[in-house]
Short mmCIF file of C-alpha atoms and ligand atoms in Angstrom, two decimals:
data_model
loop_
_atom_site.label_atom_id
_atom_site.label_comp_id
_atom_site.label_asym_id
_atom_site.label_seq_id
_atom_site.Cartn_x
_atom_site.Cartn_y
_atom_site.Cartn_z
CA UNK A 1 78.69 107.14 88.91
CA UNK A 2 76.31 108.20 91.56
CA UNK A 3 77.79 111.43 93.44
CA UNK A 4 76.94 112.48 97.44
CA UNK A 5 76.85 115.53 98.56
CA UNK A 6 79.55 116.55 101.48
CA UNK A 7 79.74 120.05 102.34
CA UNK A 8 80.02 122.48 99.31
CA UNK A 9 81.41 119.41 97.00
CA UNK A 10 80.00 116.09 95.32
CA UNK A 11 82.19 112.91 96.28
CA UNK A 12 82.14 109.94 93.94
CA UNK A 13 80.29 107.25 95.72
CA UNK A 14 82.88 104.85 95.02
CA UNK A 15 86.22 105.74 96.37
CA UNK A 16 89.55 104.12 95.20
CA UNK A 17 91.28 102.48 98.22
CA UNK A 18 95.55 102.09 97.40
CA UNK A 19 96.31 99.44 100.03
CA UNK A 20 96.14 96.59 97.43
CA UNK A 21 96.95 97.69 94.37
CA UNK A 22 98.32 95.38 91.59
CA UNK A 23 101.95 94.30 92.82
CA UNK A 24 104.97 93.11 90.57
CA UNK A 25 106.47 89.32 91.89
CA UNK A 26 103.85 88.74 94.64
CA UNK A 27 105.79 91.45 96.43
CA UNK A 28 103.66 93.80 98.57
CA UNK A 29 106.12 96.55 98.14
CA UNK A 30 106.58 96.44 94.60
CA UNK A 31 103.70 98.26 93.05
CA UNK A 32 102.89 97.63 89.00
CA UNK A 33 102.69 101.47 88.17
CA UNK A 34 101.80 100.79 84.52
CA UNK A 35 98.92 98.58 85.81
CA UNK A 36 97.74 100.94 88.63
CA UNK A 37 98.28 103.91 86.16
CA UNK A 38 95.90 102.22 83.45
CA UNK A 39 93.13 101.59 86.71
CA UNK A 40 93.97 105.28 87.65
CA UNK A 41 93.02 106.35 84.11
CA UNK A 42 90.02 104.42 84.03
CA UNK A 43 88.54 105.12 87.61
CA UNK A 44 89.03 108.90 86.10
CA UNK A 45 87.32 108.44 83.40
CA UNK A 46 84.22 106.45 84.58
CA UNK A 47 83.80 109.27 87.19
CA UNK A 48 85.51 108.24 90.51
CA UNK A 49 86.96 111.22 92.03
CA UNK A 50 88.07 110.17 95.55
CA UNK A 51 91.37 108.13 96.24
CA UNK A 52 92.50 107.04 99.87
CA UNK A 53 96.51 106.01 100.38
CA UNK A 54 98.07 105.99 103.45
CA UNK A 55 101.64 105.91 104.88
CA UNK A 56 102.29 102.10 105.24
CA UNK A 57 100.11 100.73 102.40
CA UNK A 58 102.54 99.26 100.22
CA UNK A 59 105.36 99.98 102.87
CA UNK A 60 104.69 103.47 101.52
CA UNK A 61 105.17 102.96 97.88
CA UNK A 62 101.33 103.23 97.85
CA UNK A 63 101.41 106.84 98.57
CA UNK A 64 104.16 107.27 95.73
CA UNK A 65 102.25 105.62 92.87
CA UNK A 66 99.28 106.74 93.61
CA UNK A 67 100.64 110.56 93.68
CA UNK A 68 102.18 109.88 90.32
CA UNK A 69 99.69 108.51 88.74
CA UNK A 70 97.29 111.53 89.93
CA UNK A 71 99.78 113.81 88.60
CA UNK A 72 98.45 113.20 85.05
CA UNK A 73 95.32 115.16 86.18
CA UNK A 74 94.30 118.62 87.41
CA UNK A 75 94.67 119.14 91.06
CA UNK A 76 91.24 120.37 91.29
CA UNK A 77 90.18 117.32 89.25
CA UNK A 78 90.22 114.74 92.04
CA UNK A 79 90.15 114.62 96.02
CA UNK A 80 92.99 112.57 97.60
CA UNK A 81 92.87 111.52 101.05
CA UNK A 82 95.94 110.31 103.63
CA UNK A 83 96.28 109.52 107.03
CA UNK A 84 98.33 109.66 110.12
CA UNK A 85 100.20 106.43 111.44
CA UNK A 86 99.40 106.51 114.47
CA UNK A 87 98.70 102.38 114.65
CA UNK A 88 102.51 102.40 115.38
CA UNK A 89 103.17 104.10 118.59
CA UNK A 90 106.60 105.44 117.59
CA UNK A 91 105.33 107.69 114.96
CA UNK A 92 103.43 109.34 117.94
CA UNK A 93 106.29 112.23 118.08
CA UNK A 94 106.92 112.33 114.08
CA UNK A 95 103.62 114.09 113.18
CA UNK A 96 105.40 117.39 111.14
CA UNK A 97 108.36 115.17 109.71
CA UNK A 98 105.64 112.15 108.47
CA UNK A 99 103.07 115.00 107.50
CA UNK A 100 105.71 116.60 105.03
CA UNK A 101 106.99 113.44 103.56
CA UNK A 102 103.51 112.47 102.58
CA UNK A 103 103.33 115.79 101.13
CA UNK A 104 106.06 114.98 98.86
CA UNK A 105 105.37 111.19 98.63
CA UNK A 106 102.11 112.11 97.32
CA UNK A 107 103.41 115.32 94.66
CA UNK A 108 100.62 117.69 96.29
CA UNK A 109 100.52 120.84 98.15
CA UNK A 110 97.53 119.91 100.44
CA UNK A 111 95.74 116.97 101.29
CA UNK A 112 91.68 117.43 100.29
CA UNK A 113 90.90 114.57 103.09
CA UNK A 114 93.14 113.45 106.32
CA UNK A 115 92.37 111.29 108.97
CA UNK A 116 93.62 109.94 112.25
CA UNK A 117 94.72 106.07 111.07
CA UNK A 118 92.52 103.53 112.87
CA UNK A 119 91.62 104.79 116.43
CA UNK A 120 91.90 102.01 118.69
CA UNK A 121 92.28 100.49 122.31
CA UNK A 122 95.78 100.54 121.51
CA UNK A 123 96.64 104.20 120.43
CA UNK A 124 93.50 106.23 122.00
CA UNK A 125 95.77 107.32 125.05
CA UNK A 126 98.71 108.67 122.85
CA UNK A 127 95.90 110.26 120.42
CA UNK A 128 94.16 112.18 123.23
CA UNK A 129 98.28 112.94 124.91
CA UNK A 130 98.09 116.72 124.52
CA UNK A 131 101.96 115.24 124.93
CA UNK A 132 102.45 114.64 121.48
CA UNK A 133 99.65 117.34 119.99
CA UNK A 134 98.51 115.35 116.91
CA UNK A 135 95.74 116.97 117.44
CA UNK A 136 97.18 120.69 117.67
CA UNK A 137 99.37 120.01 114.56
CA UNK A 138 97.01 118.81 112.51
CA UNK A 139 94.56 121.59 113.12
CA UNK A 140 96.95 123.76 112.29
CA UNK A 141 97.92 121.94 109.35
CA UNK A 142 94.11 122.55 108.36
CA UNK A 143 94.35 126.15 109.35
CA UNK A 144 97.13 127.18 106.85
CA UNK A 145 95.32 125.11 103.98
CA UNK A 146 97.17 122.01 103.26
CA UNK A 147 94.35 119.92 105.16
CA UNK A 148 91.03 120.59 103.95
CA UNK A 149 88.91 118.11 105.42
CA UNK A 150 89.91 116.67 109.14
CA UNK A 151 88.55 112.64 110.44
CA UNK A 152 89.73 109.42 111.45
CA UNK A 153 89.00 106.12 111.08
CA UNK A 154 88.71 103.62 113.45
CA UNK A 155 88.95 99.67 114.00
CA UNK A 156 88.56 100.24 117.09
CA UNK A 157 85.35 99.52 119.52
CA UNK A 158 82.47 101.62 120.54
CA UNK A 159 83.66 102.99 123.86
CA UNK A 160 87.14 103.82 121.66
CA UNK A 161 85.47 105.83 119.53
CA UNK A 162 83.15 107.31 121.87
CA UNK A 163 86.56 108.66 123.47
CA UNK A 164 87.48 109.93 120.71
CA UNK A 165 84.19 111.94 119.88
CA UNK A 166 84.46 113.56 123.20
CA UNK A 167 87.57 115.14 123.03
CA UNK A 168 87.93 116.19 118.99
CA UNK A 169 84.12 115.23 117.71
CA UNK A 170 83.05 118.62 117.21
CA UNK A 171 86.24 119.24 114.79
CA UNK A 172 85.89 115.83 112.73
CA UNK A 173 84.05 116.24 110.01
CA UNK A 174 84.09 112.58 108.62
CA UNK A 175 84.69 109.08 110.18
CA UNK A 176 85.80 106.06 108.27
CA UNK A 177 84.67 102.52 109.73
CA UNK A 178 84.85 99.26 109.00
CA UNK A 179 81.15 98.78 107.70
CA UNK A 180 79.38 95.95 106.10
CA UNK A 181 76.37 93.47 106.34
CA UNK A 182 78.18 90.96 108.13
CA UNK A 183 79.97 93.61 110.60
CA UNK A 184 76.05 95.00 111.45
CA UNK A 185 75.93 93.64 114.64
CA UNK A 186 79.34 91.41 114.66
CA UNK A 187 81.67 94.27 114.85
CA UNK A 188 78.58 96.93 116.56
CA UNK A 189 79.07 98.64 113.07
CA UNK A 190 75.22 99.56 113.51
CA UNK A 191 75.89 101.00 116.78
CA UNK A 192 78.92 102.77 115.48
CA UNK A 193 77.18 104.25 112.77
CA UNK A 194 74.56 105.58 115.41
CA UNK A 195 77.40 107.09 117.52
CA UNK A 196 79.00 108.86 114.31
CA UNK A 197 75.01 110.02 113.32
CA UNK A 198 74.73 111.71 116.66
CA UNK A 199 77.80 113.65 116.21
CA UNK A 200 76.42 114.23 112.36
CA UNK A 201 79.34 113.21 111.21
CA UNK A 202 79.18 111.25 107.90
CA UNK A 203 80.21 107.66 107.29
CA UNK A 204 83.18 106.50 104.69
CA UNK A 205 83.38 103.02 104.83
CA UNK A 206 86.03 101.03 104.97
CA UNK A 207 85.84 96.74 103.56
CA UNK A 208 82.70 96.61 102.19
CA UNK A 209 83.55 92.99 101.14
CA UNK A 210 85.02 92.24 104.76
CA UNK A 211 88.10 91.08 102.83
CA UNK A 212 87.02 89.36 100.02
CA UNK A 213 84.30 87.63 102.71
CA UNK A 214 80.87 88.66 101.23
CA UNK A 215 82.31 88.36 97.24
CA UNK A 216 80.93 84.67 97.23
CA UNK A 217 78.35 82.86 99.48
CA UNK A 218 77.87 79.44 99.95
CA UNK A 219 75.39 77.92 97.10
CA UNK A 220 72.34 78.33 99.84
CA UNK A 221 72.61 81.75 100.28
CA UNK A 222 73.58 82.76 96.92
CA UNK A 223 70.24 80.97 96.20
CA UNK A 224 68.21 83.15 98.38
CA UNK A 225 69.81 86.05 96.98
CA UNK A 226 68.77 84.91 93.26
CA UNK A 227 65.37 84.78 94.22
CA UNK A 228 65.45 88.07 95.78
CA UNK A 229 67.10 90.17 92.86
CA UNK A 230 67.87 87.87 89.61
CA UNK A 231 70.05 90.65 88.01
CA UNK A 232 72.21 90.77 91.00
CA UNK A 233 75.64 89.52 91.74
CA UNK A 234 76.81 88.45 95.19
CA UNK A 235 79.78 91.23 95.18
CA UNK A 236 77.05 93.79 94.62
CA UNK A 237 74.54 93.04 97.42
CA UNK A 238 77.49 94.22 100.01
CA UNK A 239 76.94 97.77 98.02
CA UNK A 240 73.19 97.31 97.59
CA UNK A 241 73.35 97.51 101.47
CA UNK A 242 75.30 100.32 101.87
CA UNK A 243 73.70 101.97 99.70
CA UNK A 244 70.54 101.27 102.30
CA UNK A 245 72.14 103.59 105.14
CA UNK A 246 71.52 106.96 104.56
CA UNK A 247 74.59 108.46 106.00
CA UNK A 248 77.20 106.46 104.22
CA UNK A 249 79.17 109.05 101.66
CA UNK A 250 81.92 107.37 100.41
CA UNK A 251 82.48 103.71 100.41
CA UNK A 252 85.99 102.62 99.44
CA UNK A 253 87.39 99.48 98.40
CA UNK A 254 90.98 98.49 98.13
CA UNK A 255 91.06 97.33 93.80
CA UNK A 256 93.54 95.25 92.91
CA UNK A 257 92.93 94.89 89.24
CA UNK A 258 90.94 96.34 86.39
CA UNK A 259 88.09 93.95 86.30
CA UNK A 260 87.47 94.70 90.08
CA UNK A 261 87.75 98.23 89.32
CA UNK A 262 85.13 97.75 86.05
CA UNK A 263 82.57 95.58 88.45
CA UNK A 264 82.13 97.83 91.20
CA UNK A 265 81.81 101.05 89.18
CA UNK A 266 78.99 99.39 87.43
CA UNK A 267 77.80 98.59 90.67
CA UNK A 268 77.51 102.38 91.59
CA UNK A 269 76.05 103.38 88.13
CA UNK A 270 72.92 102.55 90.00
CA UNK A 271 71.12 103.60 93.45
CA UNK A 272 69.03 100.32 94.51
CA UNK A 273 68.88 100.17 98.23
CA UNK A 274 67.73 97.19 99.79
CA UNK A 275 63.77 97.20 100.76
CA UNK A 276 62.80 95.32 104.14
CA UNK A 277 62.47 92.28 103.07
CA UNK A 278 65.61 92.09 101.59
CA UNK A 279 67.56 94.10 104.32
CA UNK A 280 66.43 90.90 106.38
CA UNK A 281 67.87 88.02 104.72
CA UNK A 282 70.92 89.90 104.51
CA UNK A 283 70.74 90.01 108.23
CA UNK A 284 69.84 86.52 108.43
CA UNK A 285 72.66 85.11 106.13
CA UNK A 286 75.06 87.13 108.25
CA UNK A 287 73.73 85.67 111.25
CA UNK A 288 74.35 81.95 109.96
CA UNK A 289 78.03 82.81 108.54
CA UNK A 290 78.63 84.06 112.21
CA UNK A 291 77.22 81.59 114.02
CA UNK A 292 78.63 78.99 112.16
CA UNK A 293 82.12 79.40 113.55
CA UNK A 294 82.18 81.12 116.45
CA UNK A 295 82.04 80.56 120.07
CA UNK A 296 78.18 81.13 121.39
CA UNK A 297 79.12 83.66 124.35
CA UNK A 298 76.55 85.45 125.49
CA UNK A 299 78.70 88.01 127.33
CA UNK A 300 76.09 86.76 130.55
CA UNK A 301 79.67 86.93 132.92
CA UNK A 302 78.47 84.15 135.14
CA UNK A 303 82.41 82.93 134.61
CA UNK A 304 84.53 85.70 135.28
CA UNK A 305 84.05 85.40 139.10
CA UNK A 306 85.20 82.22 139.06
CA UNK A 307 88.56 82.58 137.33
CA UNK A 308 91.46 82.55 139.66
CA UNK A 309 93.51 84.60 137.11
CA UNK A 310 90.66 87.51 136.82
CA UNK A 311 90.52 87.33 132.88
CA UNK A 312 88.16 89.44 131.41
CA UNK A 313 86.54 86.14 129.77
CA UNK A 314 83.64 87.00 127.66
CA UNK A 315 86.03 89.64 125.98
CA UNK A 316 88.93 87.90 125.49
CA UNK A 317 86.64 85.36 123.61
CA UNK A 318 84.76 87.86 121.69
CA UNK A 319 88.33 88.72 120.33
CA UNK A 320 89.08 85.49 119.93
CA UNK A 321 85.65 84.72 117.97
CA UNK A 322 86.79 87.93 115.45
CA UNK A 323 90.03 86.33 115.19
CA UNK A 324 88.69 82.85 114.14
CA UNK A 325 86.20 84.35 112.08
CA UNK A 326 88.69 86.62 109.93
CA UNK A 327 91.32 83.76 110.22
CA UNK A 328 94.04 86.04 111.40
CA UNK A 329 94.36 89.47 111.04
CA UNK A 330 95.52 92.61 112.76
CA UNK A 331 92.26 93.75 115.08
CA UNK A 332 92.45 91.12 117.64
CA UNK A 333 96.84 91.78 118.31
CA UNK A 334 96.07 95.17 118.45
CA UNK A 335 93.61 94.94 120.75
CA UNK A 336 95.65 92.66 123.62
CA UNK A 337 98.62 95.31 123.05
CA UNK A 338 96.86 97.43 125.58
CA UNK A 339 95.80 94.48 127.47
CA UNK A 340 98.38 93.95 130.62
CA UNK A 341 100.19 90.56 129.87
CA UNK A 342 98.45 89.25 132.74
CA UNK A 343 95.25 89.63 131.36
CA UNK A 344 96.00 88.19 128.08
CA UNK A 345 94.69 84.41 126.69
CA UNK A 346 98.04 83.00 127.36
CA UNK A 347 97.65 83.97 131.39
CA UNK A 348 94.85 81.32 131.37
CA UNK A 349 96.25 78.20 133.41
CA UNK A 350 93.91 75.54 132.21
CA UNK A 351 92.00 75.52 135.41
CA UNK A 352 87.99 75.30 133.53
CA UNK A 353 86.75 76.30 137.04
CA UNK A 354 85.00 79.02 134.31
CA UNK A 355 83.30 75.60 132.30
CA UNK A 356 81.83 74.49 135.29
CA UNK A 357 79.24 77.67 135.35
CA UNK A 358 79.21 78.26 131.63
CA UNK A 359 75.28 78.01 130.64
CA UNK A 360 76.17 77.97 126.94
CA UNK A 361 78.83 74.96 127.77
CA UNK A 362 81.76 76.36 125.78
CA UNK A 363 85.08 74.67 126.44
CA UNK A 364 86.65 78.40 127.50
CA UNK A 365 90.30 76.68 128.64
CA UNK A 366 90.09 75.02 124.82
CA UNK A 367 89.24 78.39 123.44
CA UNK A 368 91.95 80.04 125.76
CA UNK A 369 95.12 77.85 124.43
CA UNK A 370 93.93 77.74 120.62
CA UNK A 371 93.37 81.66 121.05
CA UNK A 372 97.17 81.50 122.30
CA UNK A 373 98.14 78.99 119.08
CA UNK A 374 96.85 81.26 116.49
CA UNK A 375 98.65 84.59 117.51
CA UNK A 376 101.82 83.03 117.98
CA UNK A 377 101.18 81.61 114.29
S1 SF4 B 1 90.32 77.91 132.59
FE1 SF4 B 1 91.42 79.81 132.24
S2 SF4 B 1 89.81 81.29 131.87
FE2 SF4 B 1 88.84 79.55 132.86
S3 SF4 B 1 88.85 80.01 135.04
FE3 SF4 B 1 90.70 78.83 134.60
S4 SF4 B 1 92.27 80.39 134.22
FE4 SF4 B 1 90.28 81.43 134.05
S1 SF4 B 2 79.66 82.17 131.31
FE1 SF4 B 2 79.92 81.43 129.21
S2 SF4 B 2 78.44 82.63 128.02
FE2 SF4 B 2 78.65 83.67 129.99
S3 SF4 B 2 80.25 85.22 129.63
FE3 SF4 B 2 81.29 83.39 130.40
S4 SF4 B 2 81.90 82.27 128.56
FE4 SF4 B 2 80.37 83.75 127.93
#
């Protein structure tokens, strides 16, 4: 296992992420503890000392399991990390009561790691609400010893995060993104990473497969790869890349069975960053996986005057490209929760008077009502 260095301690490089751990009857809440135990027992013994949980993984069984099955070891043997809900608005008052419950979820005194839960447009007001004093609490939480280390992550976008680092940057001492090849430049994860670098705060990353994404490429690029680096799999190039940034600590990934577990710590027996060349046709492949379905905006704005409804059009469709692209998923809702309902896709009345000056021709009512189809799916 290859180790980094984060203040006075060494981190596994590989982290063990418990939002999607083996289940029991498909059920998402029913966590197989004799499975998770036995990947527990190995991640232990091949050297992974970092585990992440979190209050609604599992519909907090995660935190439970995980806590038990740590319990087997020394305290001091591993580093366990949680995080504040704050994705759900109505936990915004319920810092002390959550923060003890995951206490005793979890079977632990302190917390080594604990984080802000994904930053984003939605919950950056309430975060920064001296109102509720998440902030405050947790400080103080760190101050009496049962929070040693004090971050957040984020899915949310630059100027989010930016926010973020302006009020509390000086106290956070790591940030956890969503970072991988194909997020480089789709999701500004390079820019990010900058942001976080001028702060020098380190980066834990968060799906280094993009969800299962970058585990297999089409038979072209998995071709390209070959030629590159033989001995490589596909899985392990998303690692191989990470491996490439310098500031990335810990990269965790959500296991849901032994063999994944077994894969990627073989992975990380090894340091074999990428060299230019290679770092390149990364880039390259993730361009063509983008570009080959989603929209081609160029974010020029030549439309937005011309929209009788005032949508903020080349954002709404770069949320509605992530959306297509990830078929589903949580970042794009999220997002248009602290849009006004007026300025949301469904708002759009069909008019095209946008299409008419559109220099990349795309169909923006078209994009506007299938936008509208898939979140009501
Ligand atoms: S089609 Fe929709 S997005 Fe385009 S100008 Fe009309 S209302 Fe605005
Ligand atoms: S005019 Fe077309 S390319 Fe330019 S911002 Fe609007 S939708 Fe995007």
């Amino acid at each position: 296992m290859i180790y980094k260095t984060f203040q006075d301690m060494r981190l596994s490089a590989l982290g063990l992420g418990a939002m999607r751990l083996p289940v029991t009857d498909g059920e998402y809440a029913v966590i197989d503890e004799a499975e998770t135990g036995r990947m527990v027992a190995y991640a232990m013994e091949h050297g992974i000392n970092y585990y992440d949980t979190a209050w609604g993984y599992h519909d907090g069984c995660s935190e439970v399991v995980l806590g038990k099955a740590l319990s087997r070891y020394p305290r001091e043997s591993f580093f366990l990390a949680d995080k504040f809900p704050g994705y759900d608005l109505s936990n915004m008052d319920k810092a002390e009561m959550i923060f003890e419950e995951q206490l005793k979820r979890c079977g632990v005194e302190y917390f080594d790691f604990y984080l802000f839960h994904n930053v984003c447009e939605m919950n950056i007001d309430a975060y920064l609400d001296k109102k509720y004093g998440i902030f405050e609490y947790l400080m103080r939480q760190k101050q009496s010893g049962r929070i040693h280390h004090l971050g957040f992550s984020a899915h949310g976008s630059y100027g989010v995060m930016k926010r973020f680092l302006e009020a509390y940057g000086e106290q956070m001492e790591f940030c956890q993104i969503q970072l991988n090849y194909l997020d480089w430049s789709f999701q500004d994860a390079e820019k990010k990473a900058e942001l976080l670098e001028e702060y020098q705060i380190p980066v834990w990353v968060m799906e280094p497969l993009r969800g299962g994404k970058l585990a297999a490429l089409s038979r072209e690029d998995t071709k390209r790869l070959k030629q590159l680096r033989a001995d490589e799999e596909t899985p392990a190039w998303a690692f191989r890349f990470l491996q490439s940034i310098p500031s990335v600590t810990v990269t965790l990934s959500g296991m849901s069975n032994l063999k994944q577990l077994q894969d990627n710590i073989r992975t990380f027996e090894t340091e074999r960053p990428l060299d230019r060349q290679e770092f390149d046709t990364l880039m390259e492949i993730a361009d063509g996986m983008v570009k080959k379905s989603i929209l081609p905006c160029t974010g020029c704005r030549y439309c937005t005057s011309h929209c009788p409804q005032q949508l903020d059009i080349p954002s709404l469709l770069s949320l509605y490209n992530e959306h297509r692209f990830t078929e589903g998923g949580f970042i794009a809702p999220m997002v248009l929760m602290a849009v006004s309902e007026e300025k949301r896709p469904d708002a759009c009345i069909g008019c095209r008077s946008c299409e008419a000056v559109c220099p990349q021709q795309i169909k923006i009512s078209e994009a506007m009502s299938d936008f509208n189809r898939r979140l009501r799916a």
